[in-house]
Coordinates of C-alpha atoms in Angstrom, one line a residue:
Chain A
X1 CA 133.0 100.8 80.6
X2 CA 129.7 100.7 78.7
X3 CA 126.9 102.6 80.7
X4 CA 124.9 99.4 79.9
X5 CA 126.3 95.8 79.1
X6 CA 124.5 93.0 78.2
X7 CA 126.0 89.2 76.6
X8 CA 125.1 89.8 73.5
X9 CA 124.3 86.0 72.7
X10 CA 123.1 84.2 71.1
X11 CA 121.8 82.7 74.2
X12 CA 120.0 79.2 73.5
X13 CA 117.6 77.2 75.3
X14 CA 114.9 74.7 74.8
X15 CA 111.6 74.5 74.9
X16 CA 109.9 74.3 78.4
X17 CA 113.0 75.3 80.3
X18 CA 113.8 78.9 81.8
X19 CA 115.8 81.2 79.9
X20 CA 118.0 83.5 82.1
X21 CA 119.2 87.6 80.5
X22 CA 121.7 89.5 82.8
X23 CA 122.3 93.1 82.5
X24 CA 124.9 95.3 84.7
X25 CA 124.5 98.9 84.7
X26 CA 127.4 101.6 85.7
X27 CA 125.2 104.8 87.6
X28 CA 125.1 103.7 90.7
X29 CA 121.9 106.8 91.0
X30 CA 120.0 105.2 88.5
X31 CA 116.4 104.4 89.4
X32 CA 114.0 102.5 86.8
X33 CA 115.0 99.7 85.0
X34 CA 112.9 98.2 82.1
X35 CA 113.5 95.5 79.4
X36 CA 111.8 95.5 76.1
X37 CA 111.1 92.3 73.7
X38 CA 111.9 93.4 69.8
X39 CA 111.6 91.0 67.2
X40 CA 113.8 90.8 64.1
X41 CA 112.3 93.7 61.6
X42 CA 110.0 95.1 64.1
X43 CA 110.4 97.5 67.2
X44 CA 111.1 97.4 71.2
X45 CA 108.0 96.6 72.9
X46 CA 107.9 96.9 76.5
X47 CA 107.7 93.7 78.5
X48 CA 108.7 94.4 82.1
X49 CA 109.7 97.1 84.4
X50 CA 110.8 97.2 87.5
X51 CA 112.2 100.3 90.5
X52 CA 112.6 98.6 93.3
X53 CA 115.0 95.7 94.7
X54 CA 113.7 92.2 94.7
X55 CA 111.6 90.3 92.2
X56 CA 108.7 91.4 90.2
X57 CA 106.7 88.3 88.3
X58 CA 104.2 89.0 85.7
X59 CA 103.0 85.6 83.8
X60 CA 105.8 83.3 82.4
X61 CA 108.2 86.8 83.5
X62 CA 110.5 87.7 86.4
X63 CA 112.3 90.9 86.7
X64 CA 114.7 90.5 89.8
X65 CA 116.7 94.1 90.9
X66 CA 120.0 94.7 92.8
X67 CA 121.1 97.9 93.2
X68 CA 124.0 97.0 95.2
X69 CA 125.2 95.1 92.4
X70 CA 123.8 97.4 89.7
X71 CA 122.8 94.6 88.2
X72 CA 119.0 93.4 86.8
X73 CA 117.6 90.2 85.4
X74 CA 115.2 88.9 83.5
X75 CA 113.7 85.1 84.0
X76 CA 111.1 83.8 81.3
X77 CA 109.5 80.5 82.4
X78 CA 108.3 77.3 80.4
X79 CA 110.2 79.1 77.1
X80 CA 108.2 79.0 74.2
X81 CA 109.6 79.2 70.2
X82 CA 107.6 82.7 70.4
X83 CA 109.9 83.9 73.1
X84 CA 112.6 83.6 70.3
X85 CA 113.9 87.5 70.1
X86 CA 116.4 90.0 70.8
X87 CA 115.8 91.4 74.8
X88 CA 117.1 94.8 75.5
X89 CA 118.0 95.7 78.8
X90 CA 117.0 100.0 79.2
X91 CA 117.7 101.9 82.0
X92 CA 116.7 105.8 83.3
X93 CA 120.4 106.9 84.5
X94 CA 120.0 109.3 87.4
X95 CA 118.7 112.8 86.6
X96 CA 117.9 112.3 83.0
X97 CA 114.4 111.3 81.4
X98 CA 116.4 109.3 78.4
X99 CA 116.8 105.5 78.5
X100 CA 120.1 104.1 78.3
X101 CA 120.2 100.4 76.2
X102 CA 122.3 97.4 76.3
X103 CA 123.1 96.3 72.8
X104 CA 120.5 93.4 73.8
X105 CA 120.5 89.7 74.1
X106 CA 119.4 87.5 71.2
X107 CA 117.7 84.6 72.3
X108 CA 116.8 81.6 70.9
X109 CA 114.1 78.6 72.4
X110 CA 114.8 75.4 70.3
X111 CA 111.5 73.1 69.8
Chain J
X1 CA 93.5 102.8 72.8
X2 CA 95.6 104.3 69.3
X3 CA 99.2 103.0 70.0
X4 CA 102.5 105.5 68.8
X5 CA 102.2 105.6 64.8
X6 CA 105.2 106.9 63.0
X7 CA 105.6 107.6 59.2
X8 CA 106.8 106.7 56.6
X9 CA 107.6 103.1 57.2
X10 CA 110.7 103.2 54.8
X11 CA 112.4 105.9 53.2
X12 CA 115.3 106.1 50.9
X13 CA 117.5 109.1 50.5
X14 CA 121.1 110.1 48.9
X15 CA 123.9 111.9 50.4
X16 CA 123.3 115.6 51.4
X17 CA 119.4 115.3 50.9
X18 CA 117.1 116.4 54.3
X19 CA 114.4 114.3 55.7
X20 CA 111.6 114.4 57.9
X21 CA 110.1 112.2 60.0
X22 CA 106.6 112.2 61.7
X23 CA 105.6 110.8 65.3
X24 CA 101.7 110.3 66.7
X25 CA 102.4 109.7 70.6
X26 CA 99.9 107.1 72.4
X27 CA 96.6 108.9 73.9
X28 CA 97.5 111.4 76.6
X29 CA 101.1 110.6 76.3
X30 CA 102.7 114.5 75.9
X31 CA 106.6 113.6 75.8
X32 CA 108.1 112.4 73.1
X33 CA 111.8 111.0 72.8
X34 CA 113.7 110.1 69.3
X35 CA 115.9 107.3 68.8
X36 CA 118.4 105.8 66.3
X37 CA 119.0 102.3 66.2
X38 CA 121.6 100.7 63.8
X39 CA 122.2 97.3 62.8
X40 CA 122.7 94.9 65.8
X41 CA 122.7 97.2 68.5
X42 CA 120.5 99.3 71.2
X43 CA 118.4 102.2 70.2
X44 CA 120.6 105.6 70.9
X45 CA 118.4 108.3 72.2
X46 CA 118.4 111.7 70.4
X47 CA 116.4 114.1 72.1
X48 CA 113.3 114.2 73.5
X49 CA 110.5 116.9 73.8
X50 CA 108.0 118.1 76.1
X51 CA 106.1 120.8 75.7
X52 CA 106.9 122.0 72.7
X53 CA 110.4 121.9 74.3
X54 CA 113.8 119.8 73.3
X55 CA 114.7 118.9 77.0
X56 CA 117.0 117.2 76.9
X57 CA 119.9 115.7 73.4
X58 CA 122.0 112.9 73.5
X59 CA 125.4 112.6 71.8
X60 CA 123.8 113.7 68.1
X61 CA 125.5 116.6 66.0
X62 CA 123.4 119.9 65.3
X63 CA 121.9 118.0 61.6
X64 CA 119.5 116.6 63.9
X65 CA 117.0 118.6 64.6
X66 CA 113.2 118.4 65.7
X67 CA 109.6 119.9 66.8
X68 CA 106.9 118.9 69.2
X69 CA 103.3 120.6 67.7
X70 CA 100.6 121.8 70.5
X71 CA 98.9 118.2 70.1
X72 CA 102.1 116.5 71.3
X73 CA 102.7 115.1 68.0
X74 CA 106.4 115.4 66.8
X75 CA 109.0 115.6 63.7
X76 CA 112.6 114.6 63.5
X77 CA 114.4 116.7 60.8
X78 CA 118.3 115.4 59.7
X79 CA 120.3 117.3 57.4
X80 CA 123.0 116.6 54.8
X81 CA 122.3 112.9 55.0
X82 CA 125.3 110.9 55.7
X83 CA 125.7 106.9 54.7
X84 CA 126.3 106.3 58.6
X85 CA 122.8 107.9 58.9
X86 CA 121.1 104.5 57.7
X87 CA 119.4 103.0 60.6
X88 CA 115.5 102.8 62.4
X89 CA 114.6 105.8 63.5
X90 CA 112.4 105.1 66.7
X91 CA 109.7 107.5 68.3
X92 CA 108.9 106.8 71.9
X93 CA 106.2 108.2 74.1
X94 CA 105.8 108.7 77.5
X95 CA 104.1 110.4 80.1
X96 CA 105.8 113.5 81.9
X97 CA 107.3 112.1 85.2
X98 CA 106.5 108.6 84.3
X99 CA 109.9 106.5 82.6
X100 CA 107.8 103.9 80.7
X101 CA 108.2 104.8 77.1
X102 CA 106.2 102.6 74.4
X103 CA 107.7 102.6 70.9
X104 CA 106.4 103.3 67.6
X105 CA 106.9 101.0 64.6
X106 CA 109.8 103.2 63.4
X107 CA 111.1 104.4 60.1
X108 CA 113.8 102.8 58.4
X109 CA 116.4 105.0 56.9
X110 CA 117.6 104.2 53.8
X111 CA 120.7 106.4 52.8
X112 CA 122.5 106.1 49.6

């Protein structure tokens, strides 16, 4: 079992509608979860994180957090072409300081 | 607010050559971490230092090697280039006791 899974896509959906990115993580003890936006050529750039249970909005994104499940989310609302990019789920496995990534999810918002 | 610089942007090397990469962290970031990422997937971490320390190495054989200078700058040496060494090399920065790590541009690893 990979430490950190995500589908790796592509995941499509139009313009205006919400695009939906899973990720499932296997330390039970991890702590702070994160995902990062990179764009084809360029590098991750953080976009949300989030250490507690629940949902955490910031503009058009949600971060939503179950530890129980060991499983985290990511939500972007109204999709725009710009959103197009490869999301990588990252988390901080319990008693290290490295970040642990899915292989991402590419994502694609059709005009 | 200077971002995380890294240099060069693009490199290209043969078999069994050494390079040397260079990371700026973001102001007052002092922890630096070093990751490869090949084609398609996540960014593997390498090692990360604080205080002039390595402290902590992921799953990376002894060619990789690296320093962190007094002004929390940082290098990332490789020796005896393999082909499988092709990738972007990422530089991260953080603060100590804080997980949010921004990335540098990265250097892309050209070995032939």
């Amino acid at each position: 079992q990979k430490e950190v899974e995500q589908n790796s896509g592509p995941l499509s959906v139009p313009e205006g509608a919400i695009a939906s990115l899973n990720c499932t993580y296997s330390d039970r003890g991890s702590q702070s979860f994160f995902w990062y936006r990179q764009y084809s050529g360029k590098s991750p750039e953080l976009i949300m994180s989030i250490y507690s249970n629940g949902d955490k909005e910031d503009g058009r994104f949600t971060a939503q957090l179950n530890k129980a499940s060991q499983y985290v989310s990511l939500l972007i609302r109204d999709s725009q072409p710009s959103d197009s990019a490869t999301y990588l789920c990252a988390v901080n496995m319990s008693g290290a300081q490295k970040l642990v990534f899915g292989q991402g999810t590419r994502l694609t918002i059709n005009p | 607010d200077a971002g995380v610089t890294q240099s060069p942007t693009h490199l290209i090397k043969t078999r069994g050559q050494q390079v040397t990469l260079r990371c700026s962290p973001k102001s007052g970031h002092d922890t630096v971490s070093w990751y490869q990422q090949a084609l398609g997937q996540g960014p593997q971490f390498i090692f990360q230092y604080y205080e002039e320390e390595e402290r902590q190495r992921g799953n990376f054989p002894d060619r990789f090697s690296g320093h962190q200078f007094p002004n929390y700058s940082s290098e990332l040496n490789v020796n005896a280039l393999l082909l499988g060494d092709s990738a972007l090399y990422l530089c991260a920065s953080s603060l100590a006791l804080y997980n949010e790590q921004f990335f540098g541009p990265g250097t892309r690893l050209t070995v032939l």
